[in-house]
Amino acid sequence: MKIYFSKISICFLLLLCFGCHQKKTVSNDNLSVSNNEIKYAKGFEIHKYNGFSVLTISNPWPDANQNFTYILQEKNGIIPDSLKKYTSIAVPIQSIVVTSTTHIPSLELLGVENTLTGFPNTDYISSKKTRALIDAGKVREVGQNDNLNTEVLIDLAPNVIVGFGLNNSNPALDNLQKSGLKVVFNGDWNEKTPLAKAEWIKFFGALYGLNNKANKVFSEIETHYNQTLLLAKKATSSPTVLCGSEYQNQWFVPQGMSWASQFLNDAHANYLWKNTSGTGSIALSFETVLEKAKKADFWISPGDFSSLAEMKKSNFHYQEFDAFKNKKVYSYALNKGKKGGILYFEWSLSRPDWVLKDLIRIIHPELLPNYKPYFFQKLQ
């Protein structure tokens, strides 16, 4: 599997496959009490003080057993002695290397995409703004996520490298830190709800000293999402929905508490595995899925297929599902960037309001008759 999928597709396989916390912190330097500024996300906190902020990443990968603390130091800000043991980063930063396409939307939404100097395998970036920078030679290739080019990164000398981990073994990122580069972990993909994932724009806002702008952008996304949620409640039916497809003799479907399942629930759909309790995915046999979902009204996200014919070629028995027969199969895989990257993988975490509107347009077209879906298209 290509490196592009190292984070996003693993995440989507696990998922296809709100919570608010206000912790307070006080140091032994008699700092004033600072409320955490994060509303939905569980994986990071930002506590703002006079002259600096404390950024804590608590859930960079599943079942992480350690926190990562970074001190974001403003110009002339004085760091208390008790915090000097943590990595200090001068903000606002002026240059950055990110390692996941899910980071690109935050840079663009904040208007700082021109500070991106490097990325692993730039072909997978699809957004037009950042692709223009790549095509102009302003963003360098920095290797692969599991084998980052240390020499190139030392030459680039970015203020920050934003990385991610799938577990506690991250030798490539460890080597960069040993070389004197500053690596900050980002765990957006590990959040469990749509708005929690989107709130990670505040992580980037803190790095760039654009907290107010990040708060404004997120507030607009939150408002749009909640308005669309209210619209969905006007639906007079709850059509049944099937997800996923067979992969290596197993069919992965989102569990009932997953990110993908929440979207379908918010879209007022009757997702057939909504009563399962997990937050990831469950592996089922083809026969089990066929028995339960043969008469499903809609089939959403059937993998990366681009047509019904391609699906049928992969598995002749897909045509036994009513959704296939009735041509009510909808995929995110058709909307691709210049180099073939799938825009859904890049933008869906940052714009859950677009995802929800897409699903409502598919499942309850009468509620959004003039809306053109951004990600999902009907397979022909």
Short mmCIF file of C-alpha atoms in Angstrom, two decimals:
data_model
loop_
_atom_site.label_atom_id
_atom_site.label_comp_id
_atom_site.label_asym_id
_atom_site.label_seq_id
_atom_site.Cartn_x
_atom_site.Cartn_y
_atom_site.Cartn_z
CA MET A 1 0.00 0.00 0.00
CA LYS A 2 1.39 3.40 -0.92
CA ILE A 3 2.66 5.74 1.75
CA TYR A 4 -0.15 8.18 1.07
CA PHE A 5 -2.40 5.73 2.79
CA SER A 6 -0.16 5.26 5.82
CA LYS A 7 -2.35 7.50 7.92
CA ILE A 8 -5.51 8.32 6.07
CA SER A 9 -6.50 4.96 4.66
CA ILE A 10 -5.55 3.13 7.83
CA CYS A 11 -7.77 5.59 9.62
CA PHE A 12 -10.58 5.07 7.11
CA LEU A 13 -10.25 1.30 7.25
CA LEU A 14 -10.51 1.44 11.00
CA LEU A 15 -13.47 3.73 10.85
CA LEU A 16 -15.16 2.22 7.83
CA CYS A 17 -13.70 -0.30 8.48
CA PHE A 18 -19.05 15.61 21.59
CA GLY A 19 -17.29 15.95 24.17
CA CYS A 20 -16.01 19.00 25.96
CA HIS A 21 -13.27 19.09 28.55
CA GLN A 22 -12.04 22.04 30.53
CA LYS A 23 -8.97 20.89 32.40
CA LYS A 24 -7.08 23.54 34.28
CA THR A 25 -3.38 23.74 34.85
CA VAL A 26 -1.25 25.71 37.30
CA SER A 27 2.52 25.45 37.45
CA ASN A 28 4.65 25.90 40.54
CA ASP A 29 5.76 29.29 39.20
CA ASN A 30 2.50 30.87 40.34
CA LEU A 31 1.09 31.08 36.83
CA SER A 32 -2.48 32.19 36.52
CA VAL A 33 -5.10 29.52 35.92
CA SER A 34 -5.71 28.90 32.21
CA ASN A 35 -8.70 27.06 30.79
CA ASN A 36 -8.11 24.64 27.95
CA GLU A 37 -9.29 26.38 24.77
CA ILE A 38 -10.32 23.15 23.00
CA LYS A 39 -14.01 22.23 22.94
CA TYR A 40 -14.46 18.89 21.13
CA ALA A 41 -11.05 17.31 20.48
CA LYS A 42 -9.71 14.88 23.06
CA GLY A 43 -6.16 14.59 21.77
CA PHE A 44 -4.73 18.03 22.47
CA GLU A 45 -5.03 21.03 24.75
CA ILE A 46 -3.92 24.63 24.49
CA HIS A 47 -3.39 26.70 27.63
CA LYS A 48 -2.52 30.33 26.95
CA TYR A 49 -0.43 32.47 29.32
CA ASN A 50 1.22 35.86 29.14
CA GLY A 51 3.98 35.53 26.54
CA PHE A 52 3.59 31.84 25.76
CA SER A 53 1.17 28.93 25.37
CA VAL A 54 1.42 25.32 26.47
CA LEU A 55 0.43 22.84 23.77
CA THR A 56 -0.12 19.30 25.06
CA ILE A 57 -0.68 16.34 22.75
CA SER A 58 -2.22 13.52 24.77
CA ASN A 59 -3.51 11.08 22.17
CA PRO A 60 -1.27 11.08 19.07
CA TRP A 61 -2.04 7.42 18.33
CA PRO A 62 -4.43 4.77 19.69
CA ASP A 63 -3.79 3.84 23.34
CA ALA A 64 -0.87 6.26 23.65
CA ASN A 65 0.57 6.15 27.16
CA GLN A 66 2.52 9.40 27.13
CA ASN A 67 1.89 13.10 26.63
CA PHE A 68 3.95 15.44 24.46
CA THR A 69 4.25 19.01 25.73
CA TYR A 70 5.48 21.96 23.68
CA ILE A 71 5.99 25.54 24.82
CA LEU A 72 4.99 28.05 22.15
CA GLN A 73 7.04 31.12 23.00
CA GLU A 74 6.00 34.54 21.73
CA LYS A 75 8.52 37.31 21.04
CA ASN A 76 10.06 38.47 24.35
CA GLY A 77 7.97 35.89 26.21
CA ILE A 78 9.59 34.55 29.39
CA ILE A 79 9.37 30.81 30.01
CA PRO A 80 9.12 29.75 33.70
CA ASP A 81 11.88 27.48 34.94
CA SER A 82 9.44 24.62 35.51
CA LEU A 83 8.60 24.52 31.79
CA LYS A 84 12.10 24.74 30.36
CA LYS A 85 12.40 20.95 30.23
CA TYR A 86 9.89 20.89 27.36
CA THR A 87 10.56 21.61 23.69
CA SER A 88 10.26 25.34 23.06
CA ILE A 89 9.07 26.70 19.70
CA ALA A 90 9.24 30.37 18.75
CA VAL A 91 5.90 31.52 17.39
CA PRO A 92 4.66 32.56 14.97
CA ILE A 93 6.54 30.00 12.92
CA GLN A 94 7.70 31.00 9.43
CA SER A 95 8.27 27.60 7.81
CA ILE A 96 6.85 24.12 8.19
CA VAL A 97 7.05 20.56 6.90
CA VAL A 98 3.92 18.44 7.32
CA THR A 99 3.63 14.73 6.69
CA SER A 100 -0.05 14.05 6.04
CA THR A 101 -2.38 15.42 3.41
CA THR A 102 -4.91 16.04 6.20
CA HIS A 103 -2.65 18.87 7.39
CA ILE A 104 -2.86 20.74 4.08
CA PRO A 105 -6.44 22.08 4.49
CA SER A 106 -5.59 23.72 7.83
CA LEU A 107 -2.68 25.58 6.24
CA GLU A 108 -4.89 26.75 3.39
CA LEU A 109 -7.80 27.73 5.62
CA LEU A 110 -5.39 29.84 7.69
CA GLY A 111 -3.81 31.32 4.56
CA VAL A 112 -0.28 30.09 5.39
CA GLU A 113 0.17 27.41 2.72
CA ASN A 114 3.12 29.38 1.30
CA THR A 115 5.12 28.52 4.45
CA LEU A 116 5.11 24.82 3.51
CA THR A 117 8.64 23.90 2.43
CA GLY A 118 8.55 20.10 2.31
CA PHE A 119 6.27 17.07 2.15
CA PRO A 120 6.76 13.29 1.75
CA ASN A 121 5.62 12.30 -1.76
CA THR A 122 4.06 15.52 -2.99
CA ASP A 123 2.12 13.73 -5.75
CA TYR A 124 -0.55 12.86 -3.20
CA ILE A 125 -1.40 16.48 -2.44
CA SER A 126 -4.51 17.36 -4.44
CA SER A 127 -5.63 20.84 -3.33
CA LYS A 128 -5.06 23.36 -6.13
CA LYS A 129 -3.43 26.08 -3.99
CA THR A 130 -0.74 23.83 -2.60
CA ARG A 131 -0.28 21.97 -5.88
CA ALA A 132 0.55 25.32 -7.51
CA LEU A 133 3.33 25.80 -4.93
CA ILE A 134 4.63 22.30 -5.61
CA ASP A 135 4.58 22.83 -9.37
CA ALA A 136 6.50 26.08 -8.87
CA GLY A 137 9.24 24.17 -7.02
CA LYS A 138 8.53 25.77 -3.66
CA VAL A 139 7.80 22.50 -1.82
CA ARG A 140 10.53 19.86 -1.76
CA GLU A 141 10.20 16.10 -1.62
CA VAL A 142 11.37 14.82 1.77
CA GLY A 143 11.21 11.06 1.21
CA GLN A 144 8.60 8.70 2.60
CA ASN A 145 6.89 8.83 5.98
CA ASP A 146 8.74 5.76 7.24
CA ASN A 147 12.01 6.89 5.69
CA LEU A 148 12.22 10.68 5.80
CA ASN A 149 15.28 12.24 4.18
CA THR A 150 17.21 13.69 7.12
CA GLU A 151 19.72 15.51 4.91
CA VAL A 152 17.02 17.34 2.95
CA LEU A 153 15.16 18.26 6.12
CA ILE A 154 18.30 19.57 7.80
CA ASP A 155 18.96 21.63 4.66
CA LEU A 156 15.39 22.98 4.71
CA ALA A 157 15.63 23.70 8.45
CA PRO A 158 11.89 24.23 8.95
CA ASN A 159 10.79 25.82 12.20
CA VAL A 160 8.56 22.79 12.81
CA ILE A 161 8.00 19.33 11.36
CA VAL A 162 4.46 18.10 12.02
CA GLY A 163 4.47 14.31 12.17
CA PHE A 164 2.10 11.54 13.18
CA GLY A 165 2.50 8.10 14.66
CA LEU A 166 0.47 4.93 14.30
CA ASN A 167 2.02 3.62 17.54
CA ASN A 168 4.88 4.45 19.90
CA SER A 169 7.56 3.34 17.43
CA ASN A 170 8.54 6.32 15.26
CA PRO A 171 12.26 5.95 14.47
CA ALA A 172 12.18 8.36 11.49
CA LEU A 173 10.81 11.17 13.62
CA ASP A 174 13.09 10.26 16.55
CA ASN A 175 16.13 10.59 14.27
CA LEU A 176 15.02 14.05 13.16
CA GLN A 177 14.73 15.21 16.75
CA LYS A 178 18.19 13.84 17.51
CA SER A 179 19.43 15.94 14.58
CA GLY A 180 18.15 19.09 16.29
CA LEU A 181 14.94 19.50 14.32
CA LYS A 182 11.70 20.22 16.16
CA VAL A 183 9.02 17.61 15.62
CA VAL A 184 5.46 18.08 16.86
CA PHE A 185 3.00 15.18 16.86
CA ASN A 186 -0.46 15.68 15.37
CA GLY A 187 -3.26 13.23 16.18
CA ASP A 188 -6.21 14.62 14.20
CA TRP A 189 -6.94 11.24 12.62
CA ASN A 190 -7.31 9.59 16.04
CA GLU A 191 -10.32 11.69 17.09
CA LYS A 192 -13.70 9.97 17.15
CA THR A 193 -16.17 12.69 16.07
CA PRO A 194 -16.41 14.97 13.01
CA LEU A 195 -16.11 18.25 14.89
CA ALA A 196 -13.25 16.92 17.04
CA LYS A 197 -11.18 16.18 13.97
CA ALA A 198 -11.95 19.58 12.44
CA GLU A 199 -10.94 21.38 15.64
CA TRP A 200 -7.29 20.49 15.04
CA ILE A 201 -7.08 23.66 12.92
CA LYS A 202 -6.52 25.33 16.31
CA PHE A 203 -3.32 23.28 16.65
CA PHE A 204 -1.97 24.99 13.53
CA GLY A 205 -3.43 28.33 14.59
CA ALA A 206 -1.36 28.17 17.79
CA LEU A 207 1.86 27.46 15.84
CA TYR A 208 1.29 30.45 13.58
CA GLY A 209 0.04 32.83 16.25
CA LEU A 210 -3.29 32.80 14.43
CA ASN A 211 -5.44 31.58 17.30
CA ASN A 212 -8.23 34.05 16.62
CA LYS A 213 -8.38 33.18 12.94
CA ALA A 214 -8.38 29.45 13.67
CA ASN A 215 -11.17 29.93 16.22
CA LYS A 216 -13.20 31.90 13.66
CA VAL A 217 -12.73 29.30 10.90
CA PHE A 218 -13.64 26.45 13.22
CA SER A 219 -16.65 28.34 14.58
CA GLU A 220 -17.97 28.75 11.03
CA ILE A 221 -17.50 25.02 10.33
CA GLU A 222 -19.19 24.15 13.63
CA THR A 223 -22.12 26.47 12.84
CA HIS A 224 -22.55 25.05 9.34
CA TYR A 225 -22.40 21.50 10.68
CA ASN A 226 -24.99 22.14 13.37
CA GLN A 227 -27.29 23.97 10.95
CA THR A 228 -27.10 21.01 8.59
CA LEU A 229 -27.77 18.70 11.53
CA LEU A 230 -31.00 20.58 12.22
CA LEU A 231 -31.93 20.33 8.55
CA ALA A 232 -31.50 16.55 8.64
CA LYS A 233 -34.02 16.32 11.48
CA LYS A 234 -36.70 17.50 9.04
CA ALA A 235 -36.37 14.24 7.14
CA THR A 236 -39.51 12.11 7.19
CA SER A 237 -37.75 8.80 6.50
CA SER A 238 -34.58 6.93 7.52
CA PRO A 239 -33.35 4.91 4.52
CA THR A 240 -31.13 1.94 5.24
CA VAL A 241 -27.43 2.26 4.41
CA LEU A 242 -24.63 -0.20 3.71
CA CYS A 243 -20.92 0.79 3.76
CA GLY A 244 -17.60 -0.62 2.63
CA SER A 245 -16.69 -3.53 0.40
CA GLU A 246 -14.86 -6.83 0.55
CA TYR A 247 -11.08 -6.72 0.95
CA GLN A 248 -8.98 -9.88 1.16
CA ASN A 249 -12.06 -12.02 1.93
CA GLN A 250 -13.26 -9.72 4.71
CA TRP A 251 -15.78 -6.92 4.65
CA PHE A 252 -14.97 -4.05 7.00
CA VAL A 253 -17.93 -1.94 8.13
CA PRO A 254 -17.84 1.04 10.52
CA GLN A 255 -18.91 0.24 14.05
CA GLY A 256 -21.77 2.11 15.65
CA MET A 257 -19.69 4.63 17.61
CA SER A 258 -17.26 5.42 14.79
CA TRP A 259 -16.68 8.68 12.97
CA ALA A 260 -18.26 7.31 9.79
CA SER A 261 -21.29 5.99 11.63
CA GLN A 262 -21.87 9.33 13.32
CA PHE A 263 -22.05 11.05 9.94
CA LEU A 264 -24.75 8.62 8.82
CA ASN A 265 -26.66 9.01 12.07
CA ASP A 266 -26.44 12.81 11.78
CA ALA A 267 -27.70 12.54 8.20
CA HIS A 268 -30.82 10.76 9.53
CA ALA A 269 -29.96 7.46 7.87
CA ASN A 270 -30.60 3.99 9.25
CA TYR A 271 -27.07 2.62 9.18
CA LEU A 272 -27.39 -1.14 9.47
CA TRP A 273 -24.51 -1.60 11.95
CA LYS A 274 -25.37 1.42 14.11
CA ASN A 275 -25.98 -0.76 17.17
CA THR A 276 -22.44 -2.14 17.35
CA SER A 277 -20.47 -0.57 20.18
CA GLY A 278 -16.94 0.01 18.85
CA THR A 279 -15.33 3.14 17.43
CA GLY A 280 -13.37 1.44 14.66
CA SER A 281 -14.50 -1.21 12.20
CA ILE A 282 -15.66 -4.79 12.35
CA ALA A 283 -14.60 -7.52 9.90
CA LEU A 284 -17.43 -9.61 8.52
CA SER A 285 -17.84 -12.30 5.90
CA PHE A 286 -19.46 -11.48 2.56
CA GLU A 287 -22.35 -13.81 3.41
CA THR A 288 -23.03 -12.01 6.70
CA VAL A 289 -23.15 -8.61 4.99
CA LEU A 290 -25.33 -9.89 2.16
CA GLU A 291 -27.84 -11.40 4.56
CA LYS A 292 -28.19 -8.14 6.53
CA ALA A 293 -27.80 -5.54 3.78
CA LYS A 294 -29.17 -7.16 0.62
CA LYS A 295 -32.17 -4.84 0.62
CA ALA A 296 -30.33 -1.70 1.83
CA ASP A 297 -31.55 1.47 0.12
CA PHE A 298 -28.09 3.03 -0.32
CA TRP A 299 -24.50 1.86 -0.55
CA ILE A 300 -22.07 4.54 0.62
CA SER A 301 -18.26 4.46 0.27
CA PRO A 302 -17.69 1.11 -1.49
CA GLY A 303 -13.91 1.43 -1.35
CA ASP A 304 -12.02 3.11 -4.20
CA PHE A 305 -14.10 1.76 -7.09
CA SER A 306 -14.83 4.26 -9.86
CA SER A 307 -17.74 2.47 -11.57
CA LEU A 308 -20.34 -0.26 -11.08
CA ALA A 309 -18.64 -2.29 -13.79
CA GLU A 310 -15.37 -2.14 -11.85
CA MET A 311 -17.18 -3.32 -8.72
CA LYS A 312 -18.82 -6.20 -10.61
CA LYS A 313 -15.47 -7.21 -12.06
CA SER A 314 -13.97 -7.30 -8.59
CA ASN A 315 -16.82 -9.40 -7.17
CA PHE A 316 -19.62 -10.71 -9.36
CA HIS A 317 -21.88 -11.06 -6.32
CA TYR A 318 -22.01 -7.32 -5.57
CA GLN A 319 -24.89 -7.16 -8.03
CA GLU A 320 -27.02 -9.18 -5.61
CA PHE A 321 -27.47 -6.06 -3.45
CA ASP A 322 -30.55 -3.95 -4.17
CA ALA A 323 -28.52 -0.73 -3.89
CA PHE A 324 -26.29 -1.99 -6.70
CA LYS A 325 -29.26 -3.06 -8.84
CA ASN A 326 -30.97 0.30 -8.32
CA LYS A 327 -27.75 2.25 -8.99
CA LYS A 328 -27.73 3.86 -5.57
CA VAL A 329 -24.03 3.39 -4.92
CA TYR A 330 -22.09 6.55 -4.00
CA SER A 331 -18.32 6.93 -3.81
CA TYR A 332 -15.77 9.53 -2.73
CA ALA A 333 -13.17 8.05 -5.11
CA LEU A 334 -14.13 9.98 -8.26
CA ASN A 335 -13.16 13.44 -7.04
CA LYS A 336 -9.38 13.43 -7.50
CA GLY A 337 -6.63 15.97 -7.72
CA LYS A 338 -4.20 16.60 -10.56
CA LYS A 339 -1.91 13.71 -9.56
CA GLY A 340 -4.65 11.26 -8.64
CA GLY A 341 -4.96 11.89 -4.91
CA ILE A 342 -8.49 11.57 -3.52
CA LEU A 343 -9.79 14.89 -2.20
CA TYR A 344 -11.99 13.17 0.39
CA PHE A 345 -8.93 11.81 2.18
CA GLU A 346 -7.38 15.29 2.19
CA TRP A 347 -10.33 17.50 3.13
CA SER A 348 -13.02 15.45 4.90
CA LEU A 349 -11.42 15.73 8.34
CA SER A 350 -11.27 19.53 8.09
CA ARG A 351 -14.68 20.05 6.48
CA PRO A 352 -17.17 17.67 8.12
CA ASP A 353 -19.93 20.13 7.20
CA TRP A 354 -19.31 19.34 3.52
CA VAL A 355 -19.41 15.59 4.21
CA LEU A 356 -22.70 15.86 6.08
CA LYS A 357 -24.29 17.98 3.34
CA ASP A 358 -23.16 15.45 0.73
CA LEU A 359 -24.78 12.60 2.63
CA ILE A 360 -28.02 14.48 3.15
CA ARG A 361 -28.16 15.35 -0.55
CA ILE A 362 -27.81 11.63 -1.34
CA ILE A 363 -30.14 10.21 1.31
CA HIS A 364 -32.69 13.04 1.55
CA PRO A 365 -32.38 14.94 -1.76
CA GLU A 366 -35.59 16.88 -1.08
CA LEU A 367 -33.84 18.72 1.79
CA LEU A 368 -31.00 20.08 -0.39
CA PRO A 369 -32.40 20.11 -3.93
CA ASN A 370 -29.91 22.65 -5.31
CA TYR A 371 -26.79 21.43 -3.53
CA LYS A 372 -23.98 19.88 -5.55
CA PRO A 373 -22.04 17.29 -3.49
CA TYR A 374 -18.39 18.11 -2.95
CA PHE A 375 -17.02 14.62 -2.29
CA PHE A 376 -19.53 11.91 -3.18
CA GLN A 377 -20.74 10.97 -6.64
CA LYS A 378 -23.05 8.27 -7.91
CA LEU A 379 -21.26 5.36 -9.56
CA GLN A 380 -22.43 4.69 -13.12
#
